[in-house]
Tab-separated table of C-alpha atoms in Angstrom:
chain	number	residue	atom	x	y	z
A	1	UNK	CA	0.246	0.122	-0.039
A	2	UNK	CA	1.844	3.480	-1.104
A	3	UNK	CA	1.085	5.966	1.872
A	4	UNK	CA	-2.457	5.936	2.062
A	5	UNK	CA	-2.583	8.722	4.671
A	6	UNK	CA	-0.772	11.225	2.241
A	7	UNK	CA	-2.132	13.577	-0.107
A	8	UNK	CA	-5.380	12.759	-2.047
A	9	UNK	CA	-5.180	10.367	-4.903
A	10	UNK	CA	-6.674	12.254	-7.990
A	11	UNK	CA	-6.858	9.796	-11.096
A	12	UNK	CA	-8.151	11.760	-14.080
A	13	UNK	CA	-9.979	9.462	-16.866
A	14	UNK	CA	-10.930	11.219	-20.124
A	15	UNK	CA	-13.359	9.373	-22.072
A	16	UNK	CA	-12.878	9.297	-25.719
A	17	UNK	CA	-14.536	5.951	-26.609
A	18	UNK	CA	-18.336	6.340	-27.642
A	19	UNK	CA	-19.290	2.767	-26.566
A	20	UNK	CA	-17.906	2.925	-22.934
A	21	UNK	CA	-18.697	6.798	-22.016
A	22	UNK	CA	-20.766	7.966	-19.207
A	23	UNK	CA	-24.021	8.868	-20.144
A	24	UNK	CA	-25.093	12.704	-20.099
A	25	UNK	CA	-28.131	12.091	-17.916
A	26	UNK	CA	-28.340	10.219	-14.479
A	27	UNK	CA	-26.182	7.029	-14.804
A	28	UNK	CA	-28.649	4.420	-16.411
A	29	UNK	CA	-27.230	3.295	-19.638
A	30	UNK	CA	-28.554	4.976	-22.315
A	31	UNK	CA	-26.812	6.140	-25.241
A	32	UNK	CA	-26.426	9.724	-24.673
A	33	UNK	CA	-22.597	10.413	-24.145
A	34	UNK	CA	-20.600	13.095	-21.941
A	35	UNK	CA	-17.059	13.749	-21.736
A	36	UNK	CA	-16.891	14.424	-18.350
A	37	UNK	CA	-13.927	13.224	-16.070
A	38	UNK	CA	-14.067	10.496	-13.649
A	39	UNK	CA	-12.255	11.093	-10.495
A	40	UNK	CA	-10.745	8.693	-7.861
A	41	UNK	CA	-10.520	10.736	-4.739
A	42	UNK	CA	-9.585	8.800	-1.644
A	43	UNK	CA	-9.204	4.930	-1.177
A	44	UNK	CA	-7.984	3.296	2.218
A	45	UNK	CA	-9.334	0.953	5.075
A	46	UNK	CA	-12.461	2.450	6.700
A	47	UNK	CA	-12.961	-0.341	9.307
A	48	UNK	CA	-11.280	-3.088	10.858
A	49	UNK	CA	-12.163	-5.436	13.789
A	50	UNK	CA	-8.910	-7.260	15.634
A	51	UNK	CA	-9.173	-9.962	17.847
A	52	UNK	CA	-6.679	-9.986	20.351
A	53	UNK	CA	-4.893	-13.109	21.833
A	54	UNK	CA	-3.402	-11.720	24.929
A	55	UNK	CA	-1.338	-13.024	27.924
A	56	UNK	CA	-3.092	-13.702	31.324
A	57	UNK	CA	-5.551	-10.590	32.112
A	58	UNK	CA	-7.210	-12.147	34.905
A	59	UNK	CA	-5.652	-10.546	37.843
A	60	UNK	CA	-7.084	-8.790	40.628
A	61	UNK	CA	-6.146	-5.229	40.378
A	62	UNK	CA	-7.364	-4.695	36.865
A	63	UNK	CA	-10.465	-6.856	37.481
A	64	UNK	CA	-11.084	-4.510	40.800
A	65	UNK	CA	-10.228	-1.597	39.038
A	66	UNK	CA	-12.644	-2.190	36.130
A	67	UNK	CA	-15.440	-3.444	37.918
A	68	UNK	CA	-15.363	-0.420	40.035
A	69	UNK	CA	-15.616	2.056	36.895
A	70	UNK	CA	-18.257	-0.394	35.533
A	71	UNK	CA	-20.442	-0.329	38.366
A	72	UNK	CA	-19.977	3.514	38.887
A	73	UNK	CA	-20.907	3.787	35.388
A	74	UNK	CA	-24.148	1.589	35.783
A	75	UNK	CA	-25.574	3.739	38.376
A	76	UNK	CA	-25.125	6.645	36.148
A	77	UNK	CA	-26.222	4.874	33.230
A	78	UNK	CA	-23.549	6.308	31.271
A	79	UNK	CA	-19.657	5.883	30.472
A	80	UNK	CA	-17.237	7.378	32.913
A	81	UNK	CA	-13.725	8.682	32.659
A	82	UNK	CA	-11.528	5.487	33.763
A	83	UNK	CA	-7.751	6.817	33.401
A	84	UNK	CA	-5.336	8.781	30.978
A	85	UNK	CA	-3.336	6.395	28.917
A	86	UNK	CA	-0.930	6.127	26.151
A	87	UNK	CA	-4.414	6.417	23.898
A	88	UNK	CA	-5.613	9.354	25.454
A	89	UNK	CA	-8.612	9.292	27.983
A	90	UNK	CA	-10.380	6.246	28.605
A	91	UNK	CA	-14.004	5.720	29.207
A	92	UNK	CA	-15.461	2.585	30.894
A	93	UNK	CA	-19.556	1.817	29.756
A	94	UNK	CA	-21.510	0.196	31.934
A	95	UNK	CA	-22.629	-2.491	29.395
A	96	UNK	CA	-20.051	-4.677	27.526
A	97	UNK	CA	-21.336	-6.965	24.472
A	98	UNK	CA	-22.551	-10.200	23.756
A	99	UNK	CA	-19.216	-11.998	24.236
A	100	UNK	CA	-17.163	-9.513	26.047
A	101	UNK	CA	-17.776	-8.397	29.681
A	102	UNK	CA	-16.336	-4.811	29.526
A	103	UNK	CA	-16.254	-2.072	26.904
A	104	UNK	CA	-13.574	0.456	27.056
A	105	UNK	CA	-13.254	3.776	24.463
A	106	UNK	CA	-10.730	6.167	23.609
A	107	UNK	CA	-10.806	8.438	20.724
A	108	UNK	CA	-8.868	6.255	18.513
A	109	UNK	CA	-10.775	2.778	19.263
A	110	UNK	CA	-13.449	0.664	20.882
A	111	UNK	CA	-11.801	-1.897	22.914
A	112	UNK	CA	-14.112	-4.883	24.064
A	113	UNK	CA	-12.528	-6.835	26.919
A	114	UNK	CA	-12.681	-10.369	28.952
A	115	UNK	CA	-10.110	-10.560	31.880
A	116	UNK	CA	-9.598	-14.284	30.996
A	117	UNK	CA	-6.182	-16.235	30.767
A	118	UNK	CA	-4.675	-16.673	27.381
A	119	UNK	CA	-6.379	-19.255	25.083
A	120	UNK	CA	-5.655	-19.968	21.645
A	121	UNK	CA	-9.198	-20.871	20.946
A	122	UNK	CA	-10.511	-17.706	22.059
A	123	UNK	CA	-9.570	-14.173	22.149
A	124	UNK	CA	-9.873	-12.104	25.262
A	125	UNK	CA	-10.041	-8.783	23.653
A	126	UNK	CA	-11.510	-7.136	20.278
A	127	UNK	CA	-10.198	-3.730	18.957
A	128	UNK	CA	-12.296	-1.685	16.718
A	129	UNK	CA	-10.466	1.287	15.241
A	130	UNK	CA	-12.345	4.238	14.110
A	131	UNK	CA	-12.093	5.280	10.252
A	132	UNK	CA	-10.125	8.651	11.540
A	133	UNK	CA	-7.508	6.583	13.203
A	134	UNK	CA	-6.996	4.720	10.398
A	135	UNK	CA	-6.616	7.535	8.087
A	136	UNK	CA	-4.200	9.300	10.649
A	137	UNK	CA	-2.217	6.396	11.566
A	138	UNK	CA	-2.328	3.768	9.070
A	139	UNK	CA	-1.661	0.043	9.749
A	140	UNK	CA	1.763	0.113	11.522
A	141	UNK	CA	0.385	3.091	13.605
A	142	UNK	CA	-2.767	1.168	14.972
A	143	UNK	CA	-0.619	-2.235	15.129
A	144	UNK	CA	2.018	0.110	17.722
A	145	UNK	CA	-0.929	1.349	19.602
A	146	UNK	CA	-2.961	-1.434	20.514
A	147	UNK	CA	0.434	-3.462	21.574
A	148	UNK	CA	1.255	-0.386	23.582
A	149	UNK	CA	-2.499	-0.290	25.065
A	150	UNK	CA	-2.284	-3.740	26.187
A	151	UNK	CA	1.161	-3.779	27.721
A	152	UNK	CA	0.984	-0.320	29.419
A	153	UNK	CA	-2.474	-0.381	30.584
A	154	UNK	CA	-3.641	-3.727	31.349
A	155	UNK	CA	-0.266	-4.985	32.116
A	156	UNK	CA	-0.219	-8.153	29.527
A	157	UNK	CA	1.207	-8.789	25.858
A	158	UNK	CA	-0.261	-9.442	22.571
A	159	UNK	CA	0.388	-13.088	21.664
A	160	UNK	CA	-1.614	-13.011	18.381
A	161	UNK	CA	-3.854	-10.165	16.363
A	162	UNK	CA	-6.623	-11.649	13.981
A	163	UNK	CA	-8.353	-9.696	11.750
A	164	UNK	CA	-12.119	-10.593	11.907
A	165	UNK	CA	-13.295	-7.529	9.573
A	166	UNK	CA	-11.806	-5.383	7.177
A	167	UNK	CA	-13.963	-2.700	5.112
A	168	UNK	CA	-11.688	-1.400	2.265
A	169	UNK	CA	-13.445	1.167	-0.160
A	170	UNK	CA	-12.587	3.827	-2.784
A	171	UNK	CA	-14.297	7.406	-2.923
A	172	UNK	CA	-15.180	8.235	-6.640
A	173	UNK	CA	-16.497	11.563	-7.970
A	174	UNK	CA	-19.071	10.806	-10.732
A	175	UNK	CA	-20.653	13.471	-13.435
A	176	UNK	CA	-24.277	12.056	-12.224
A	177	UNK	CA	-26.241	10.557	-9.708
A	178	UNK	CA	-26.166	6.511	-9.590
A	179	UNK	CA	-29.568	4.864	-10.267
A	180	UNK	CA	-30.285	1.538	-9.428
A	181	UNK	CA	-31.777	0.785	-12.823
A	182	UNK	CA	-27.853	1.534	-14.285
A	183	UNK	CA	-26.476	-0.505	-11.373
A	184	UNK	CA	-28.612	-3.650	-12.259
A	185	UNK	CA	-28.051	-3.369	-15.846
A	186	UNK	CA	-24.236	-2.945	-15.330
A	187	UNK	CA	-23.119	-5.063	-12.368
A	188	UNK	CA	-21.809	-8.706	-12.825
A	189	UNK	CA	-21.081	-10.461	-9.671
A	190	UNK	CA	-20.426	-13.801	-8.112
A	191	UNK	CA	-23.058	-12.962	-5.700
A	192	UNK	CA	-27.062	-12.943	-6.470
A	193	UNK	CA	-28.023	-11.276	-3.351
A	194	UNK	CA	-28.841	-7.495	-3.718
A	195	UNK	CA	-31.090	-4.865	-2.248
A	196	UNK	CA	-31.371	-0.843	-2.344
A	197	UNK	CA	-32.057	2.140	0.081
A	198	UNK	CA	-33.765	4.998	-1.101
A	199	UNK	CA	-33.931	8.151	0.166
A	200	UNK	CA	-36.609	10.578	-1.586
A	201	UNK	CA	-36.878	8.112	-4.151
A	202	UNK	CA	-33.252	8.422	-5.358
A	203	UNK	CA	-30.989	5.551	-4.957
A	204	UNK	CA	-28.907	6.128	-1.447
A	205	UNK	CA	-27.295	2.807	-1.293
A	206	UNK	CA	-27.111	-0.431	-3.238
A	207	UNK	CA	-25.966	-3.489	-1.408
A	208	UNK	CA	-24.643	-6.350	-3.046
A	209	UNK	CA	-23.678	-9.881	-1.068
A	210	UNK	CA	-24.036	-10.999	2.209
A	211	UNK	CA	-22.685	-9.476	5.723
A	212	UNK	CA	-20.176	-11.977	7.291
A	213	UNK	CA	-18.801	-13.163	4.267
A	214	UNK	CA	-18.458	-10.368	1.463
A	215	UNK	CA	-20.782	-7.259	1.206
A	216	UNK	CA	-20.372	-4.487	-1.300
A	217	UNK	CA	-21.900	-1.119	-0.628
A	218	UNK	CA	-22.134	1.196	-3.313
A	219	UNK	CA	-23.480	4.582	-1.709
A	220	UNK	CA	-23.759	8.488	-2.070
A	221	UNK	CA	-21.019	9.537	0.148
A	222	UNK	CA	-21.826	13.291	-0.480
A	223	UNK	CA	-25.584	12.725	0.805
A	224	UNK	CA	-23.929	10.631	3.837
A	225	UNK	CA	-21.512	13.513	4.932
A	226	UNK	CA	-24.041	16.080	4.659
A	227	UNK	CA	-26.651	14.003	6.621
A	228	UNK	CA	-24.335	13.472	9.522
A	229	UNK	CA	-23.008	17.092	9.269
A	230	UNK	CA	-19.574	15.672	8.809
A	231	UNK	CA	-16.923	17.649	6.938
A	232	UNK	CA	-15.465	17.450	3.431
A	233	UNK	CA	-12.046	17.950	5.116
A	234	UNK	CA	-10.773	14.150	3.328
A	235	UNK	CA	-11.453	16.145	0.007
A	236	UNK	CA	-9.100	18.998	0.331
A	237	UNK	CA	-8.171	20.694	-3.009
A	238	UNK	CA	-11.054	18.759	-4.502
A	239	UNK	CA	-13.183	21.039	-6.842
A	240	UNK	CA	-16.649	21.851	-5.443
A	241	UNK	CA	-18.012	20.157	-8.766
A	242	UNK	CA	-16.550	16.804	-7.812
A	243	UNK	CA	-17.887	17.069	-4.729
A	244	UNK	CA	-21.677	16.711	-5.597
A	245	UNK	CA	-21.455	13.566	-6.849
A	246	UNK	CA	-19.228	11.233	-4.564
A	247	UNK	CA	-20.170	7.771	-4.370
A	248	UNK	CA	-18.276	5.208	-2.145
A	249	UNK	CA	-17.328	1.568	-3.465
A	250	UNK	CA	-16.821	-0.343	0.153
A	251	UNK	CA	-16.192	-3.761	0.372
A	252	UNK	CA	-16.960	-5.655	3.802
A	253	UNK	CA	-14.744	-8.728	4.575
A	254	UNK	CA	-16.078	-11.254	7.453
A	255	UNK	CA	-13.982	-13.636	9.321
A	256	UNK	CA	-14.637	-16.641	6.992
A	257	UNK	CA	-13.506	-14.844	3.848
A	258	UNK	CA	-10.484	-13.337	5.496
A	259	UNK	CA	-9.288	-16.660	6.491
A	260	UNK	CA	-10.294	-18.251	3.156
A	261	UNK	CA	-7.551	-15.895	1.597
A	262	UNK	CA	-5.100	-16.751	4.358
A	263	UNK	CA	-5.395	-13.409	6.302
A	264	UNK	CA	-5.101	-15.099	9.852
A	265	UNK	CA	-2.442	-12.140	11.034
A	266	UNK	CA	-2.440	-8.712	11.215
A	267	UNK	CA	0.524	-8.543	9.080
A	268	UNK	CA	-1.397	-10.477	6.215
A	269	UNK	CA	-3.715	-7.210	6.012
A	270	UNK	CA	-0.556	-5.352	4.298
A	271	UNK	CA	0.706	-8.297	2.560
A	272	UNK	CA	-2.715	-9.006	0.712
A	273	UNK	CA	-4.701	-5.465	0.117
A	274	UNK	CA	-3.685	-4.885	-3.533
A	275	UNK	CA	-4.310	-8.959	-4.363
A	276	UNK	CA	-7.725	-8.501	-2.238
A	277	UNK	CA	-8.932	-5.023	-4.334
A	278	UNK	CA	-8.148	-6.821	-7.420
A	279	UNK	CA	-10.401	-9.754	-6.676
A	280	UNK	CA	-12.888	-7.969	-5.304
A	281	UNK	CA	-13.304	-5.354	-8.468
A	282	UNK	CA	-12.531	-7.969	-10.838
A	283	UNK	CA	-13.775	-11.436	-10.432
A	284	UNK	CA	-16.083	-10.739	-7.257
A	285	UNK	CA	-17.939	-7.828	-8.673
A	286	UNK	CA	-17.361	-5.528	-11.711
A	287	UNK	CA	-19.642	-3.060	-13.747
A	288	UNK	CA	-19.505	-4.133	-17.334
A	289	UNK	CA	-21.370	-2.752	-20.321
A	290	UNK	CA	-24.204	-4.456	-21.457
A	291	UNK	CA	-23.049	-5.167	-25.178
A	292	UNK	CA	-22.716	-9.261	-24.898
A	293	UNK	CA	-25.130	-11.968	-23.730
A	294	UNK	CA	-22.021	-13.609	-22.176
A	295	UNK	CA	-21.190	-11.343	-18.901
A	296	UNK	CA	-17.571	-12.520	-18.933
A	297	UNK	CA	-17.029	-10.963	-22.264
A	298	UNK	CA	-18.693	-7.707	-21.545
A	299	UNK	CA	-16.247	-4.593	-21.576
A	300	UNK	CA	-15.413	-3.160	-18.431
A	301	UNK	CA	-17.260	0.179	-17.847
A	302	UNK	CA	-14.872	2.897	-17.883
A	303	UNK	CA	-15.291	4.313	-14.292
A	304	UNK	CA	-15.082	0.837	-12.721
A	305	UNK	CA	-11.523	0.691	-14.781
A	306	UNK	CA	-10.468	3.364	-12.616
A	307	UNK	CA	-11.625	1.661	-9.456
A	308	UNK	CA	-9.954	-1.634	-10.621
A	309	UNK	CA	-6.758	0.220	-11.378
A	310	UNK	CA	-6.388	1.110	-7.543
A	311	UNK	CA	-5.335	-2.202	-6.652
A	312	UNK	CA	-1.559	-1.453	-7.443
A	313	UNK	CA	-1.956	1.742	-5.214
A	314	UNK	CA	-3.714	-0.479	-2.430
A	315	UNK	CA	-0.224	-2.767	-2.617
A	316	UNK	CA	1.356	-5.613	-4.524
A	317	UNK	CA	-0.943	-7.572	-6.544
A	318	UNK	CA	-0.717	-11.314	-6.837
A	319	UNK	CA	-3.033	-14.195	-7.099
A	320	UNK	CA	-4.755	-14.976	-4.364
A	321	UNK	CA	-4.359	-18.625	-2.632
A	322	UNK	CA	-7.285	-20.166	-0.925
A	323	UNK	CA	-7.244	-22.078	1.918
A	324	UNK	CA	-8.622	-25.584	1.296
A	325	UNK	CA	-9.175	-26.481	4.680
A	326	UNK	CA	-10.797	-24.374	7.477
A	327	UNK	CA	-8.481	-23.727	10.274
A	328	UNK	CA	-10.563	-25.161	13.324
A	329	UNK	CA	-11.531	-28.483	11.510
A	330	UNK	CA	-7.808	-29.034	10.784
A	331	UNK	CA	-6.720	-28.548	14.434
A	332	UNK	CA	-7.683	-31.310	16.729
A	333	UNK	CA	-7.567	-29.084	19.504
A	334	UNK	CA	-10.452	-27.236	18.144
A	335	UNK	CA	-12.400	-30.561	18.899
A	336	UNK	CA	-11.283	-30.840	22.282
A	337	UNK	CA	-12.233	-27.576	23.160
A	338	UNK	CA	-15.723	-28.243	21.474
A	339	UNK	CA	-16.013	-31.453	23.209
A	340	UNK	CA	-15.021	-30.296	26.553
A	341	UNK	CA	-17.649	-27.264	26.118
A	342	UNK	CA	-20.441	-29.807	26.086
A	343	UNK	CA	-19.248	-32.054	28.735
A	344	UNK	CA	-20.896	-30.133	31.797
A	345	UNK	CA	-24.201	-30.528	30.043
A	346	UNK	CA	-23.799	-34.074	29.458
A	347	UNK	CA	-22.932	-34.613	32.999
A	348	UNK	CA	-25.702	-32.805	34.162
A	349	UNK	CA	-28.263	-34.862	31.908
A	350	UNK	CA	-26.570	-38.195	32.872
A	351	UNK	CA	-26.674	-37.489	36.586
A	352	UNK	CA	-23.143	-37.102	36.923
A	353	UNK	CA	-21.107	-34.686	39.068
A	354	UNK	CA	-17.635	-36.044	39.196
A	355	UNK	CA	-15.295	-35.501	35.900
A	356	UNK	CA	-13.818	-38.743	35.850
A	357	UNK	CA	-17.218	-40.616	36.164
A	358	UNK	CA	-18.368	-38.360	33.167
A	359	UNK	CA	-15.483	-39.427	31.115
A	360	UNK	CA	-15.894	-43.068	31.691
A	361	UNK	CA	-19.733	-42.829	31.176
A	362	UNK	CA	-19.109	-40.775	28.239
A	363	UNK	CA	-16.809	-43.451	26.945
A	364	UNK	CA	-19.072	-46.274	27.252
A	365	UNK	CA	-21.661	-44.088	25.492
A	366	UNK	CA	-19.810	-43.646	22.581
A	367	UNK	CA	-18.562	-47.337	22.142
A	368	UNK	CA	-21.929	-48.377	22.455
A	369	UNK	CA	-22.867	-45.958	19.641
A	370	UNK	CA	-20.596	-46.530	17.223
A	371	UNK	CA	-20.807	-50.446	17.702
A	372	UNK	CA	-23.789	-49.986	15.527
A	373	UNK	CA	-22.011	-47.829	12.751
A	374	UNK	CA	-18.883	-48.376	10.464
A	375	UNK	CA	-16.411	-45.983	12.062
A	376	UNK	CA	-13.268	-46.821	9.547
A	377	UNK	CA	-15.785	-45.599	6.857
A	378	UNK	CA	-16.980	-42.384	8.525
A	379	UNK	CA	-12.963	-41.695	9.081
A	380	UNK	CA	-12.200	-42.061	5.455
A	381	UNK	CA	-15.433	-39.878	4.657
A	382	UNK	CA	-13.973	-37.223	6.949
A	383	UNK	CA	-10.361	-37.514	5.652
A	384	UNK	CA	-11.884	-36.634	2.148
A	385	UNK	CA	-13.858	-33.894	3.354
A	386	UNK	CA	-10.653	-32.112	4.742
A	387	UNK	CA	-8.282	-33.095	2.175
A	388	UNK	CA	-6.112	-35.752	4.180
A	389	UNK	CA	-4.485	-38.730	2.879
A	390	UNK	CA	-6.120	-41.393	5.123
A	391	UNK	CA	-3.527	-43.783	4.240
A	392	UNK	CA	-0.904	-41.669	6.001
A	393	UNK	CA	-3.055	-41.596	9.395
A	394	UNK	CA	-1.689	-44.492	11.763
A	395	UNK	CA	-2.938	-45.605	15.171
A	396	UNK	CA	-1.304	-44.993	17.861
A	397	UNK	CA	-0.989	-48.137	20.056
A	398	UNK	CA	0.475	-48.230	23.788
A	399	UNK	CA	1.697	-51.744	24.460
């Protein structure tokens, strides 16, 4: 990624090919042609959720301080100032989240926290950095900040940083307002799921894909900034005319997609941004001129070509390699954790309270269950599903 924090990236495309130029009216695929320039104004990372696997956070002093602050916040029904930190003032809120007991906030990030010991299977913190922090600090800066905050303010060390969500975007200045008709005519996508949000009968946001995996949003950024009373400082130096129709193209990538393309660690983000953008704007979704019945043979729309060309600005472009096996399903310890989580319920329902008795009873029940079935055939089938050569799997026998 080439210094996304510096000056705005202005890319001008003068359209000369009549077959691919922007229509003069609202972008709807009509035959009237305009020679207005298309400009990519800014691009970068808008949002990222980072799961943190840290050393033991479950020590009395930290627990007492946070519990006390959370109790006061609960009585006030609002966040309270906890302390001054390396990231500025820290607020503690009365409620955490579904998975985390504590919610802390600075001007750079929201931090969701559990005061637990380290586990390779469950993060004990989650950072959500603001778009402004990403813009100001960049990826190296936010990594340094979270590591320092965990060390200096929480007294622990980060073992692993796992990206669990990543939003990457480009803001494009178009000569006219986009319409749903235009997008439906020109979009070619792997996903067949789409919906539109309208404001005063005008398209506000076009969605394509599924949240949690890949979701593309194409929305009116100018209207969004005006609605929320935000400034146009990001676009310093851009003419007033270009600011009238800024549209954001944004891709939200969930944990499953990030893992599929081997983005399992923080540094993997930087290494794969260019390749991700190239894949998302070329193979997963693109805008193409409807000049052929076969979508793959349709020429790319000129303004979308400028969006695609940003890949090299994000970073090195190479072929994305997919993981054939899901990480958790290729690690036997995941199954141990899963079985262990089910064991207390099995014990209660079986009338057991002792661990050894419960495990012995479970062993008997499992043996009885599999005596009626073909365990060897089940193992062979599972080996195929996991992409493992079962002939290399040998029984460990103790004599």
